[in-house]
């Protein structure tokens, strides 16, 4: 699936919920299903700066695809990074760099987060794009 197709699927899933309490519960459930990051990657280099909770994102290249793993010490934040991992993992660097993140606005996520969590979300996206930029430069 392309990044856009995955993002459309996420938007469709969120549209099934009537209110934000249900959406928060869904985000938390997504976080619980996030594959665990290997402990060796919970380093300062992989931590997201600008997040109120601790979030680690690790990337590695597998052929022409980038595989992301992540974790957070906060359940809601873990769900947020799970959404981003789902959208961008197992995609090639050029596609990640070109992808927009309008789906975040479409599901209303940013406007339903505290300012510090919204800043953290932006920082998570930047980190994913920076990894893509680094892998793109290598190829």
Coordinates of C-alpha atoms in Angstrom, one line a residue:
X1 CA 0.0 0.0 0.0
X2 CA 1.1 3.5 -0.7
X3 CA 1.5 6.1 2.1
X4 CA -1.6 7.9 0.8
X5 CA -3.7 4.7 0.8
X6 CA -2.6 4.0 4.4
X7 CA -3.4 7.5 5.5
X8 CA -6.9 7.3 3.8
X9 CA -7.5 4.1 5.7
X10 CA -6.6 5.8 9.0
X11 CA -9.0 8.7 8.2
X12 CA -11.7 6.1 7.5
X13 CA -11.1 4.3 10.7
X14 CA -11.3 7.6 12.7
X15 CA -14.5 8.6 11.0
X16 CA -16.3 5.6 12.5
X17 CA -16.1 7.1 16.0
X18 CA -18.7 9.6 17.2
X19 CA -16.7 11.5 19.8
X20 CA -13.1 12.1 20.9
X21 CA -13.3 9.9 23.9
X22 CA -13.7 6.9 21.6
X23 CA -10.9 8.2 19.4
X24 CA -8.6 8.6 22.4
X25 CA -9.4 5.0 23.4
X26 CA -8.7 3.8 19.8
X27 CA -5.3 5.7 19.8
X28 CA -4.4 4.0 23.1
X29 CA -5.3 0.6 21.6
X30 CA -3.1 1.3 18.6
X31 CA -0.3 2.1 21.0
X32 CA -0.7 -1.2 22.8
X33 CA -0.4 -3.0 19.5
X34 CA 2.8 -1.2 18.5
X35 CA 5.6 -3.7 18.1
X36 CA 8.2 -3.1 20.9
X37 CA 11.4 -1.3 20.0
X38 CA 14.5 -3.2 20.9
X39 CA 15.9 -1.9 24.2
X40 CA 19.3 -1.1 22.6
X41 CA 17.6 1.6 20.5
X42 CA 16.2 3.5 23.5
X43 CA 19.1 5.9 23.3
X44 CA 19.5 9.7 23.4
X45 CA 20.1 9.7 19.6
X46 CA 16.6 8.1 19.0
X47 CA 14.7 10.2 21.5
X48 CA 12.3 12.8 20.1
X49 CA 13.2 16.3 21.2
X50 CA 10.3 18.6 22.1
X51 CA 8.0 15.9 23.4
X52 CA 6.7 16.1 27.0
X53 CA 6.9 12.3 27.3
X54 CA 9.8 10.1 26.2
X55 CA 9.5 8.9 22.7
X56 CA 12.1 6.8 20.9
X57 CA 12.1 6.2 17.1
X58 CA 14.5 4.0 15.4
X59 CA 14.9 3.4 11.6
X60 CA 16.7 0.9 9.6
X61 CA 16.9 0.3 5.9
X62 CA 15.7 -3.0 4.4
X63 CA 16.4 -3.0 0.7
X64 CA 14.8 0.2 -0.6
X65 CA 12.3 0.4 2.3
X66 CA 12.7 2.1 5.7
X67 CA 11.4 0.2 8.7
X68 CA 10.6 2.2 11.8
X69 CA 10.2 1.0 15.4
X70 CA 9.2 3.2 18.3
X71 CA 8.1 3.3 21.9
X72 CA 6.9 5.9 24.4
X73 CA 6.5 6.0 28.2
X74 CA 3.1 7.6 27.8
X75 CA 0.1 5.5 26.5
X76 CA -1.5 8.3 24.4
X77 CA 1.9 9.3 22.9
X78 CA 2.6 5.7 22.1
X79 CA -0.7 5.5 20.1
X80 CA 0.2 8.7 18.2
X81 CA 3.6 7.4 17.2
X82 CA 1.9 4.1 16.3
X83 CA -0.2 6.0 13.8
X84 CA 2.8 7.6 12.2
X85 CA 4.8 4.3 12.1
X86 CA 1.8 2.7 10.4
X87 CA 1.7 5.4 7.7
X88 CA 5.5 5.6 7.0
X89 CA 7.2 2.3 7.9
X90 CA 8.0 0.0 5.1
X91 CA 8.0 2.8 2.5
X92 CA 10.9 4.1 0.5
X93 CA 12.7 7.3 1.6
X94 CA 11.7 9.4 -1.4
X95 CA 8.0 8.6 -0.8
X96 CA 8.3 9.5 2.9
X97 CA 9.9 12.8 2.0
X98 CA 7.2 13.6 -0.6
X99 CA 4.3 12.5 1.6
X100 CA 2.1 15.1 3.2
X101 CA 0.7 14.7 6.7
X102 CA -2.8 16.2 6.0
X103 CA -4.4 13.1 7.4
X104 CA -3.4 14.3 10.9
X105 CA -5.6 17.4 10.3
X106 CA -8.3 15.3 8.7
X107 CA -8.8 13.1 11.7
X108 CA -8.6 16.3 13.9
X109 CA -5.7 14.9 16.0
X110 CA -3.6 18.1 16.4
X111 CA -6.5 20.2 17.5
X112 CA -7.5 17.7 20.2
X113 CA -4.0 17.5 21.7
X114 CA -2.5 19.8 24.4
X115 CA 0.0 22.3 22.9
X116 CA 2.9 20.3 24.2
X117 CA 1.6 17.0 22.7
X118 CA 0.9 18.8 19.4
X119 CA 4.5 20.1 19.4
X120 CA 5.6 16.5 20.1
X121 CA 3.6 15.2 17.2
X122 CA 5.3 17.7 14.9
X123 CA 8.7 16.7 16.3
X124 CA 7.9 13.0 15.6
X125 CA 7.0 13.8 12.0
X126 CA 10.3 15.8 11.6
X127 CA 12.3 12.9 13.0
X128 CA 10.7 10.4 10.6
X129 CA 11.4 12.8 7.7
X130 CA 15.0 13.3 8.9
X131 CA 15.6 9.6 8.9
X132 CA 14.2 9.4 5.3
X133 CA 16.4 12.3 4.3
X134 CA 19.5 10.5 5.7
X135 CA 18.6 7.2 4.0
X136 CA 17.7 9.0 0.7
X137 CA 21.2 10.7 0.7
X138 CA 22.9 7.3 1.0
X139 CA 21.1 5.8 -2.0

